[in-house]
Amino acid sequence: MNLPNRFIVVDDDRISNLICELACRRFSSLPEIKTFLDPHEALSFIKDAYTNSQNSTPTMLFLDINMPVISGWDFLDIFNELPPHIRQQFSIYILTSSLEQRDVEKAEAHKYVKGLLSKPLSAETIEGIYSEDIFITK
Amino acid sequence: MKKVGDNKYNQFYEMLLKAPSAVGMVKGENHVYEMVNPLYLQLMGRKDVIGKTVAEVFPEMEEQGIIAQLDRVYQTGETYNGKERLIKVANKDTGGYADFYLDYVYQPYIDNDGLIAGVFFFINDRTEQVTTKKKIEKSESQYRRIVETAQEGIWLLDEFGRTTFVNKKLCEILEYSEVEMLGKKNSFFMDEASKRQALKALERRKRGVAESLEYKFISKSGKKILTKVAANPIFDDAENFKGSLGMVSDITEKKHLEELLEKSNRLARIGSWEIDVEKNTVYWSDITKEIREAPANFIPDLSTGIGFFTEGINQKIIAQRVKECMENGTPWDEELQFKTFKGNLKWVRTIGEAVFTNGKCSKIYGCFQDITERKNAVNKIFRSEAKLKVAQTIAQVGSWEVDIFTNTHTWSDEIYRILGMDKSVVPSAETFLDFVHPDDRPMASKRVAEAFAKHQDSSFYFQFYKENDELGYGLTEWRFEFDKAGNPLYISGILRDLTKEKKAENERLKMISDLHQRNNDLEQFSYIVSHNLRSPVANIIGLTEELKDESHSAEVKKILGEALISDAHRLENVIGDLNTILQTKTEITERKELVIFSDLTHDIELSISNLIQKEEVAITTDFSAIDEFNTIKSYLQSIFYNLISNSIKFRQPTVRPLIEISSQLSKNKLILTFKDNGSGIDLEKKGDEVFGLYKRFHADREGKGMGLYMVKTQVETLGGKISVASKVNSGTVFTVEFEHDA
């Protein structure tokens, strides 16, 4: 069982981020947990931290869709522009309070999105996706 | 002659002198006159000829060969006889020449020695006889020519009716030669009925009756020849019947033509009539009687003629025309109404002409044509045309026609009206194309040319400018008509004014588009709201789950608790916003009032005066076009407030905010413009989210993202429209439009 080396949460909702942090901690205390309120900040961090690294285990990234300024989909568009060796290090999950069918379809259609999860995030949910052995990048 | 036997000589001389012939003698080779009798001198018109030569006295005789003849007789001793020879003798007085026809004898005079000494001549003047004979001959040949070239046949019969003479024409008519006809009775050549007629006629001829009859002959080839014969009896001086002279006219053709005329008159319902003014009799042909529905045996008089025209204008006209005609010979041609004997009303064309004899009207005649049917047909056409015109006006469909043979174009009135053209415009393909909208003209030209070239039925839509400069929309559709050989004769087409339909269609499309838009708005609204409700709820669920975990520290529990309260409030706020929005969207319960823009702006400036000072904002207004609007005051306040505060909020950091608010009136719209020099919006990326609910473009500025959404909702609830133009770092312009009826 290969633990993710890091958890990243991108969401403009402070409280949601708090819940996510607690869930991740309950799942495992080992990986680093980083939360970002600003997607731009998240992207800069990714560029800095992952350009020169070569982690064996991927990073789990939880991404909210409905954010002001840039949405989750906009974030993904920018993420696609990153070099492949960075992208390969991530498993991205859309985390949303939305129940809309079109969001589900959009998530499934996206190349780098592994799945869509409903808020609130819980340790059980993380366990579930973890054990499905979908760490293999698509 | 010698003087011996003077007595005998004298007696002879006396006899000679008194002879009824012109006698004389010339002597010698030069033919010197020795002796002439007075008759000679008288005849030839000369006096003193004795001792002169013939040549001297009659120089003209030389070229006529007389001298030569004398020479011959003198030399040969042969007597010369001239019979009725034409001799021209010069008349000394007049200088002209007279023609003489002379019998003359030149006999040689032998002297005692047996030698020819001279010539005796005896001349008888036969001029009168000859000229008379010639005249008779000429006259006879003239008569003969007349007889032979006559267009009529000339037939002479003896007292038994046998042919003694026929001319060429008669032979032509009956196709028999002269020889075949001579000796045969005239009845020989007739048909049975005419034979009997001829027999009776002969008796009348014997009694001296001259008359004109019609006889039917059978020609040599069996043809039936109808003739009119003017027969005259011939009596000798003793008043004995010697025979008949007949002038024969072949009227077969004429009869045939008459029958044709009768037939065609009958077909055309043309009757004829005649009024003999002198005898005061009136004649109506059968057809005339038929038209008038009078019995066949009816005998009309002048009053019957006029009396049946309908009282009033018809009778007046006909009476006047007849009078004019009888007095001045003016012919007439009128279409009038009259009543038949049976009381039916009919239309008739009456034509009349006068015959004047010795300056007085002796007869008027003319024809009478029943034109009731035509008149009714014409009326029907008028009615039909009127109906068509009305139908076209109501349906707004015009009709046009092209007569290909004469290249004549005709347009109905409705076409002129649809296209907004004056009726004096001459219809043609070019004129039509001139009226087509310039954008559509190339297409229309092409279609018209194609139609004329290919002779195919087709149609096309086109735009045009109406009289009031409104854009019109039309359809023209046409069909070709061909003759039996496939040649095109006519093009019949219609022109439909589809402007109304097009307008309706456009409005329908707009409505659908508006509905789509509204639908989209609703969907978006529900999506956003549901998300914004779900979001705090999800958090609340998460937090309460966490709070169940006793292992958390008090610190953490406290944070969790505060977070729970915060989200609960958030949820409450969203529900509150929802309420506000829904209230705004539903029926307006507030009353409309007159709002003054300048006052409104001033009030807002006062209420945010601190902010204005702090941000160094300048607000300029231009409500010179219009400064007031009848609307819901609170909504307009909210609109102004939100747009102004938005502009201040999203200023460029380094530039003093300048907000320009102005008003405009255009057609029936009131337009409010809010212009700022703020940081602008990237419309390409975010264009459709500008007025979106909870959409915020700047994370660093305050705001829920509801302001512009509210503005849009309020504008639309008031029946208006809002749009935005902007460029990043160049400022933004919001344009608000309201319907304005004043």
mmCIF file with all atom_site columns, C-alpha atoms in Angstrom, chain B residues 464-614:
data_model
loop_
_atom_site.group_PDB
_atom_site.id
_atom_site.type_symbol
_atom_site.label_atom_id
_atom_site.label_alt_id
_atom_site.label_comp_id
_atom_site.label_asym_id
_atom_site.label_entity_id
_atom_site.label_seq_id
_atom_site.pdbx_PDB_ins_code
_atom_site.Cartn_x
_atom_site.Cartn_y
_atom_site.Cartn_z
_atom_site.occupancy
_atom_site.B_iso_or_equiv
_atom_site.pdbx_formal_charge
_atom_site.auth_seq_id
_atom_site.auth_comp_id
_atom_site.auth_asym_id
_atom_site.auth_atom_id
_atom_site.pdbx_PDB_model_num
ATOM 1   C CA . PHE B 1 464 ? -37.721 46.152 -51.073 1.00 0.00 ? 464 PHE B CA 1
ATOM 2   C CA . TYR B 1 465 ? -38.272 49.569 -49.585 1.00 0.00 ? 465 TYR B CA 1
ATOM 3   C CA . LYS B 1 466 ? -41.880 50.553 -49.100 1.00 0.00 ? 466 LYS B CA 1
ATOM 4   C CA . GLU B 1 467 ? -43.239 54.023 -49.620 1.00 0.00 ? 467 GLU B CA 1
ATOM 5   C CA . ASN B 1 468 ? -42.613 54.946 -45.992 1.00 0.00 ? 468 ASN B CA 1
ATOM 6   C CA . ASP B 1 469 ? -39.025 53.698 -46.204 1.00 0.00 ? 469 ASP B CA 1
ATOM 7   C CA . GLU B 1 470 ? -39.970 50.649 -44.186 1.00 0.00 ? 470 GLU B CA 1
ATOM 8   C CA . LEU B 1 471 ? -38.255 47.466 -45.251 1.00 0.00 ? 471 LEU B CA 1
ATOM 9   C CA . GLY B 1 472 ? -40.700 45.250 -47.089 1.00 0.00 ? 472 GLY B CA 1
ATOM 10  C CA . TYR B 1 473 ? -40.548 41.593 -47.886 1.00 0.00 ? 473 TYR B CA 1
ATOM 11  C CA . GLY B 1 474 ? -42.100 40.174 -51.033 1.00 0.00 ? 474 GLY B CA 1
ATOM 12  C CA . LEU B 1 475 ? -42.573 36.996 -52.989 1.00 0.00 ? 475 LEU B CA 1
ATOM 13  C CA . THR B 1 476 ? -43.065 36.785 -56.713 1.00 0.00 ? 476 THR B CA 1
ATOM 14  C CA . GLU B 1 477 ? -44.196 33.583 -58.358 1.00 0.00 ? 477 GLU B CA 1
ATOM 15  C CA . TRP B 1 478 ? -44.941 32.921 -62.012 1.00 0.00 ? 478 TRP B CA 1
ATOM 16  C CA . ARG B 1 479 ? -46.147 30.408 -64.544 1.00 0.00 ? 479 ARG B CA 1
ATOM 17  C CA . PHE B 1 480 ? -45.621 30.128 -68.294 1.00 0.00 ? 480 PHE B CA 1
ATOM 18  C CA . GLU B 1 481 ? -48.400 29.475 -70.774 1.00 0.00 ? 481 GLU B CA 1
ATOM 19  C CA . PHE B 1 482 ? -47.557 27.724 -74.029 1.00 0.00 ? 482 PHE B CA 1
ATOM 20  C CA . ASP B 1 483 ? -49.302 27.180 -77.346 1.00 0.00 ? 483 ASP B CA 1
ATOM 21  C CA . LYS B 1 484 ? -49.795 23.743 -78.874 1.00 0.00 ? 484 LYS B CA 1
ATOM 22  C CA . ALA B 1 485 ? -46.376 23.835 -80.482 1.00 0.00 ? 485 ALA B CA 1
ATOM 23  C CA . GLY B 1 486 ? -44.687 24.544 -77.177 1.00 0.00 ? 486 GLY B CA 1
ATOM 24  C CA . ASN B 1 487 ? -43.926 28.175 -77.847 1.00 0.00 ? 487 ASN B CA 1
ATOM 25  C CA . PRO B 1 488 ? -44.295 30.444 -74.836 1.00 0.00 ? 488 PRO B CA 1
ATOM 26  C CA . LEU B 1 489 ? -47.227 32.852 -75.120 1.00 0.00 ? 489 LEU B CA 1
ATOM 27  C CA . TYR B 1 490 ? -47.720 34.450 -71.745 1.00 0.00 ? 490 TYR B CA 1
ATOM 28  C CA . ILE B 1 491 ? -46.184 34.629 -68.325 1.00 0.00 ? 491 ILE B CA 1
ATOM 29  C CA . SER B 1 492 ? -48.704 35.020 -65.511 1.00 0.00 ? 492 SER B CA 1
ATOM 30  C CA . GLY B 1 493 ? -47.394 35.942 -62.114 1.00 0.00 ? 493 GLY B CA 1
ATOM 31  C CA . ILE B 1 494 ? -48.307 37.175 -58.645 1.00 0.00 ? 494 ILE B CA 1
ATOM 32  C CA . LEU B 1 495 ? -46.558 39.424 -56.202 1.00 0.00 ? 495 LEU B CA 1
ATOM 33  C CA . ARG B 1 496 ? -47.285 38.918 -52.514 1.00 0.00 ? 496 ARG B CA 1
ATOM 34  C CA . ASP B 1 497 ? -46.567 41.413 -49.808 1.00 0.00 ? 497 ASP B CA 1
ATOM 35  C CA . LEU B 1 498 ? -45.175 39.292 -47.012 1.00 0.00 ? 498 LEU B CA 1
ATOM 36  C CA . THR B 1 499 ? -43.949 42.149 -44.858 1.00 0.00 ? 499 THR B CA 1
ATOM 37  C CA . LYS B 1 500 ? -46.527 41.500 -42.142 1.00 0.00 ? 500 LYS B CA 1
ATOM 38  C CA . GLU B 1 501 ? -45.834 37.784 -42.166 1.00 0.00 ? 501 GLU B CA 1
ATOM 39  C CA . LYS B 1 502 ? -42.119 38.432 -42.032 1.00 0.00 ? 502 LYS B CA 1
ATOM 40  C CA . LYS B 1 503 ? -42.565 40.804 -39.131 1.00 0.00 ? 503 LYS B CA 1
ATOM 41  C CA . ALA B 1 504 ? -44.651 38.250 -37.305 1.00 0.00 ? 504 ALA B CA 1
ATOM 42  C CA . GLU B 1 505 ? -42.073 35.599 -38.021 1.00 0.00 ? 505 GLU B CA 1
ATOM 43  C CA . ASN B 1 506 ? -39.296 37.839 -36.772 1.00 0.00 ? 506 ASN B CA 1
ATOM 44  C CA . GLU B 1 507 ? -41.240 38.577 -33.617 1.00 0.00 ? 507 GLU B CA 1
ATOM 45  C CA . ARG B 1 508 ? -41.912 34.909 -33.112 1.00 0.00 ? 508 ARG B CA 1
ATOM 46  C CA . LEU B 1 509 ? -38.235 34.143 -33.482 1.00 0.00 ? 509 LEU B CA 1
ATOM 47  C CA . LYS B 1 510 ? -37.402 36.916 -31.060 1.00 0.00 ? 510 LYS B CA 1
ATOM 48  C CA . MET B 1 511 ? -39.928 35.601 -28.589 1.00 0.00 ? 511 MET B CA 1
ATOM 49  C CA . ILE B 1 512 ? -38.457 32.138 -28.860 1.00 0.00 ? 512 ILE B CA 1
ATOM 50  C CA . SER B 1 513 ? -35.010 33.533 -28.388 1.00 0.00 ? 513 SER B CA 1
ATOM 51  C CA . ASP B 1 514 ? -36.200 35.509 -25.394 1.00 0.00 ? 514 ASP B CA 1
ATOM 52  C CA . LEU B 1 515 ? -37.819 32.419 -23.977 1.00 0.00 ? 515 LEU B CA 1
ATOM 53  C CA . HIS B 1 516 ? -34.628 30.481 -24.484 1.00 0.00 ? 516 HIS B CA 1
ATOM 54  C CA . GLN B 1 517 ? -32.775 33.210 -22.725 1.00 0.00 ? 517 GLN B CA 1
ATOM 55  C CA . ARG B 1 518 ? -35.230 33.235 -19.871 1.00 0.00 ? 518 ARG B CA 1
ATOM 56  C CA . ASN B 1 519 ? -35.046 29.508 -19.667 1.00 0.00 ? 519 ASN B CA 1
ATOM 57  C CA . ASN B 1 520 ? -31.314 29.629 -19.540 1.00 0.00 ? 520 ASN B CA 1
ATOM 58  C CA . ASP B 1 521 ? -31.473 32.262 -16.862 1.00 0.00 ? 521 ASP B CA 1
ATOM 59  C CA . LEU B 1 522 ? -33.819 30.132 -14.824 1.00 0.00 ? 522 LEU B CA 1
ATOM 60  C CA . GLU B 1 523 ? -31.704 27.052 -15.215 1.00 0.00 ? 523 GLU B CA 1
ATOM 61  C CA . GLN B 1 524 ? -28.649 28.959 -14.276 1.00 0.00 ? 524 GLN B CA 1
ATOM 62  C CA . PHE B 1 525 ? -30.426 30.512 -11.352 1.00 0.00 ? 525 PHE B CA 1
ATOM 63  C CA . SER B 1 526 ? -31.670 27.218 -10.044 1.00 0.00 ? 526 SER B CA 1
ATOM 64  C CA . TYR B 1 527 ? -28.306 25.602 -10.556 1.00 0.00 ? 527 TYR B CA 1
ATOM 65  C CA . ILE B 1 528 ? -26.462 28.325 -8.759  1.00 0.00 ? 528 ILE B CA 1
ATOM 66  C CA . VAL B 1 529 ? -28.911 28.645 -5.959  1.00 0.00 ? 529 VAL B CA 1
ATOM 67  C CA . SER B 1 530 ? -29.069 24.945 -5.378  1.00 0.00 ? 530 SER B CA 1
ATOM 68  C CA . HIS B 1 531 ? -25.302 24.830 -5.295  1.00 0.00 ? 531 HIS B CA 1
ATOM 69  C CA . ASN B 1 532 ? -25.068 27.748 -2.936  1.00 0.00 ? 532 ASN B CA 1
ATOM 70  C CA . LEU B 1 533 ? -27.573 26.072 -0.672  1.00 0.00 ? 533 LEU B CA 1
ATOM 71  C CA . ARG B 1 534 ? -25.883 22.731 -0.857  1.00 0.00 ? 534 ARG B CA 1
ATOM 72  C CA . SER B 1 535 ? -22.492 24.127 -0.108  1.00 0.00 ? 535 SER B CA 1
ATOM 73  C CA . PRO B 1 536 ? -23.155 25.299 3.434   1.00 0.00 ? 536 PRO B CA 1
ATOM 74  C CA . VAL B 1 537 ? -25.322 22.281 4.070   1.00 0.00 ? 537 VAL B CA 1
ATOM 75  C CA . ALA B 1 538 ? -22.468 19.959 3.077   1.00 0.00 ? 538 ALA B CA 1
ATOM 76  C CA . ASN B 1 539 ? -20.207 21.832 5.413   1.00 0.00 ? 539 ASN B CA 1
ATOM 77  C CA . ILE B 1 540 ? -22.708 21.606 8.241   1.00 0.00 ? 540 ILE B CA 1
ATOM 78  C CA . ILE B 1 541 ? -22.970 17.879 7.744   1.00 0.00 ? 541 ILE B CA 1
ATOM 79  C CA . GLY B 1 542 ? -19.180 17.511 7.739   1.00 0.00 ? 542 GLY B CA 1
ATOM 80  C CA . LEU B 1 543 ? -18.793 19.667 10.833  1.00 0.00 ? 543 LEU B CA 1
ATOM 81  C CA . THR B 1 544 ? -21.434 17.884 12.820  1.00 0.00 ? 544 THR B CA 1
ATOM 82  C CA . GLU B 1 545 ? -19.795 14.544 11.956  1.00 0.00 ? 545 GLU B CA 1
ATOM 83  C CA . GLU B 1 546 ? -16.477 15.833 13.184  1.00 0.00 ? 546 GLU B CA 1
ATOM 84  C CA . LEU B 1 547 ? -18.085 17.178 16.344  1.00 0.00 ? 547 LEU B CA 1
ATOM 85  C CA . LYS B 1 548 ? -19.234 13.657 17.125  1.00 0.00 ? 548 LYS B CA 1
ATOM 86  C CA . ASP B 1 549 ? -15.578 12.691 17.511  1.00 0.00 ? 549 ASP B CA 1
ATOM 87  C CA . GLU B 1 550 ? -14.848 13.115 21.216  1.00 0.00 ? 550 GLU B CA 1
ATOM 88  C CA . SER B 1 551 ? -11.145 12.756 20.647  1.00 0.00 ? 551 SER B CA 1
ATOM 89  C CA . HIS B 1 552 ? -10.841 16.265 19.307  1.00 0.00 ? 552 HIS B CA 1
ATOM 90  C CA . SER B 1 553 ? -9.272  18.807 21.602  1.00 0.00 ? 553 SER B CA 1
ATOM 91  C CA . ALA B 1 554 ? -11.310 21.646 23.073  1.00 0.00 ? 554 ALA B CA 1
ATOM 92  C CA . GLU B 1 555 ? -9.481  24.005 20.832  1.00 0.00 ? 555 GLU B CA 1
ATOM 93  C CA . VAL B 1 556 ? -10.495 22.087 17.751  1.00 0.00 ? 556 VAL B CA 1
ATOM 94  C CA . LYS B 1 557 ? -14.042 21.690 19.047  1.00 0.00 ? 557 LYS B CA 1
ATOM 95  C CA . LYS B 1 558 ? -14.299 25.415 19.489  1.00 0.00 ? 558 LYS B CA 1
ATOM 96  C CA . ILE B 1 559 ? -13.173 26.041 15.931  1.00 0.00 ? 559 ILE B CA 1
ATOM 97  C CA . LEU B 1 560 ? -15.590 23.445 14.662  1.00 0.00 ? 560 LEU B CA 1
ATOM 98  C CA . GLY B 1 561 ? -18.437 25.034 16.630  1.00 0.00 ? 561 GLY B CA 1
ATOM 99  C CA . GLU B 1 562 ? -17.727 28.512 15.270  1.00 0.00 ? 562 GLU B CA 1
ATOM 100 C CA . ALA B 1 563 ? -17.487 27.153 11.791  1.00 0.00 ? 563 ALA B CA 1
ATOM 101 C CA . LEU B 1 564 ? -20.855 25.474 12.244  1.00 0.00 ? 564 LEU B CA 1
ATOM 102 C CA . ILE B 1 565 ? -22.482 28.727 13.266  1.00 0.00 ? 565 ILE B CA 1
ATOM 103 C CA . SER B 1 566 ? -20.822 30.585 10.393  1.00 0.00 ? 566 SER B CA 1
ATOM 104 C CA . ASP B 1 567 ? -22.112 28.147 7.798   1.00 0.00 ? 567 ASP B CA 1
ATOM 105 C CA . ALA B 1 568 ? -25.529 28.150 9.334   1.00 0.00 ? 568 ALA B CA 1
ATOM 106 C CA . HIS B 1 569 ? -25.575 31.899 8.824   1.00 0.00 ? 569 HIS B CA 1
ATOM 107 C CA . ARG B 1 570 ? -24.298 31.463 5.314   1.00 0.00 ? 570 ARG B CA 1
ATOM 108 C CA . LEU B 1 571 ? -27.174 29.167 4.596   1.00 0.00 ? 571 LEU B CA 1
ATOM 109 C CA . GLU B 1 572 ? -29.560 31.689 6.062   1.00 0.00 ? 572 GLU B CA 1
ATOM 110 C CA . ASN B 1 573 ? -28.119 34.431 3.866   1.00 0.00 ? 573 ASN B CA 1
ATOM 111 C CA . VAL B 1 574 ? -28.478 32.429 0.711   1.00 0.00 ? 574 VAL B CA 1
ATOM 112 C CA . ILE B 1 575 ? -32.060 31.743 1.537   1.00 0.00 ? 575 ILE B CA 1
ATOM 113 C CA . GLY B 1 576 ? -32.494 35.429 2.218   1.00 0.00 ? 576 GLY B CA 1
ATOM 114 C CA . ASP B 1 577 ? -30.943 36.349 -1.148  1.00 0.00 ? 577 ASP B CA 1
ATOM 115 C CA . LEU B 1 578 ? -33.200 33.834 -2.823  1.00 0.00 ? 578 LEU B CA 1
ATOM 116 C CA . ASN B 1 579 ? -36.123 35.514 -1.269  1.00 0.00 ? 579 ASN B CA 1
ATOM 117 C CA . THR B 1 580 ? -35.017 38.935 -2.426  1.00 0.00 ? 580 THR B CA 1
ATOM 118 C CA . ILE B 1 581 ? -34.423 37.749 -5.940  1.00 0.00 ? 581 ILE B CA 1
ATOM 119 C CA . LEU B 1 582 ? -37.715 35.974 -6.141  1.00 0.00 ? 582 LEU B CA 1
ATOM 120 C CA . GLN B 1 583 ? -39.511 39.011 -4.836  1.00 0.00 ? 583 GLN B CA 1
ATOM 121 C CA . THR B 1 584 ? -37.830 41.138 -7.463  1.00 0.00 ? 584 THR B CA 1
ATOM 122 C CA . LYS B 1 585 ? -38.680 38.730 -10.242 1.00 0.00 ? 585 LYS B CA 1
ATOM 123 C CA . THR B 1 586 ? -42.347 38.403 -9.447  1.00 0.00 ? 586 THR B CA 1
ATOM 124 C CA . GLU B 1 587 ? -45.021 40.939 -9.918  1.00 0.00 ? 587 GLU B CA 1
ATOM 125 C CA . ILE B 1 588 ? -44.294 44.462 -9.088  1.00 0.00 ? 588 ILE B CA 1
ATOM 126 C CA . THR B 1 589 ? -46.542 45.524 -6.276  1.00 0.00 ? 589 THR B CA 1
ATOM 127 C CA . GLU B 1 590 ? -45.057 48.938 -5.867  1.00 0.00 ? 590 GLU B CA 1
ATOM 128 C CA . ARG B 1 591 ? -46.508 51.867 -7.734  1.00 0.00 ? 591 ARG B CA 1
ATOM 129 C CA . LYS B 1 592 ? -44.756 53.624 -10.559 1.00 0.00 ? 592 LYS B CA 1
ATOM 130 C CA . GLU B 1 593 ? -43.811 57.231 -10.072 1.00 0.00 ? 593 GLU B CA 1
ATOM 131 C CA . LEU B 1 594 ? -41.895 59.902 -11.925 1.00 0.00 ? 594 LEU B CA 1
ATOM 132 C CA . VAL B 1 595 ? -38.219 59.615 -11.012 1.00 0.00 ? 595 VAL B CA 1
ATOM 133 C CA . ILE B 1 596 ? -35.760 62.431 -11.793 1.00 0.00 ? 596 ILE B CA 1
ATOM 134 C CA . PHE B 1 597 ? -32.368 61.016 -12.738 1.00 0.00 ? 597 PHE B CA 1
ATOM 135 C CA . SER B 1 598 ? -30.358 63.996 -11.565 1.00 0.00 ? 598 SER B CA 1
ATOM 136 C CA . ASP B 1 599 ? -32.037 63.942 -8.134  1.00 0.00 ? 599 ASP B CA 1
ATOM 137 C CA . LEU B 1 600 ? -31.536 60.189 -7.826  1.00 0.00 ? 600 LEU B CA 1
ATOM 138 C CA . THR B 1 601 ? -27.840 60.446 -8.614  1.00 0.00 ? 601 THR B CA 1
ATOM 139 C CA . HIS B 1 602 ? -27.427 63.296 -6.177  1.00 0.00 ? 602 HIS B CA 1
ATOM 140 C CA . ASP B 1 603 ? -29.052 61.303 -3.357  1.00 0.00 ? 603 ASP B CA 1
ATOM 141 C CA . ILE B 1 604 ? -26.807 58.323 -3.988  1.00 0.00 ? 604 ILE B CA 1
ATOM 142 C CA . GLU B 1 605 ? -23.747 60.575 -3.990  1.00 0.00 ? 605 GLU B CA 1
ATOM 143 C CA . LEU B 1 606 ? -24.774 61.911 -0.625  1.00 0.00 ? 606 LEU B CA 1
ATOM 144 C CA . SER B 1 607 ? -25.308 58.464 0.840   1.00 0.00 ? 607 SER B CA 1
ATOM 145 C CA . ILE B 1 608 ? -21.830 57.283 -0.137  1.00 0.00 ? 608 ILE B CA 1
ATOM 146 C CA . SER B 1 609 ? -20.085 60.606 0.245   1.00 0.00 ? 609 SER B CA 1
ATOM 147 C CA . ASN B 1 610 ? -17.423 59.119 2.525   1.00 0.00 ? 610 ASN B CA 1
ATOM 148 C CA . LEU B 1 611 ? -16.542 56.437 -0.008  1.00 0.00 ? 611 LEU B CA 1
ATOM 149 C CA . ILE B 1 612 ? -16.494 59.014 -2.754  1.00 0.00 ? 612 ILE B CA 1
ATOM 150 C CA . GLN B 1 613 ? -14.117 61.178 -0.798  1.00 0.00 ? 613 GLN B CA 1
ATOM 151 C CA . LYS B 1 614 ? -11.897 58.262 0.130   1.00 0.00 ? 614 LYS B CA 1
#
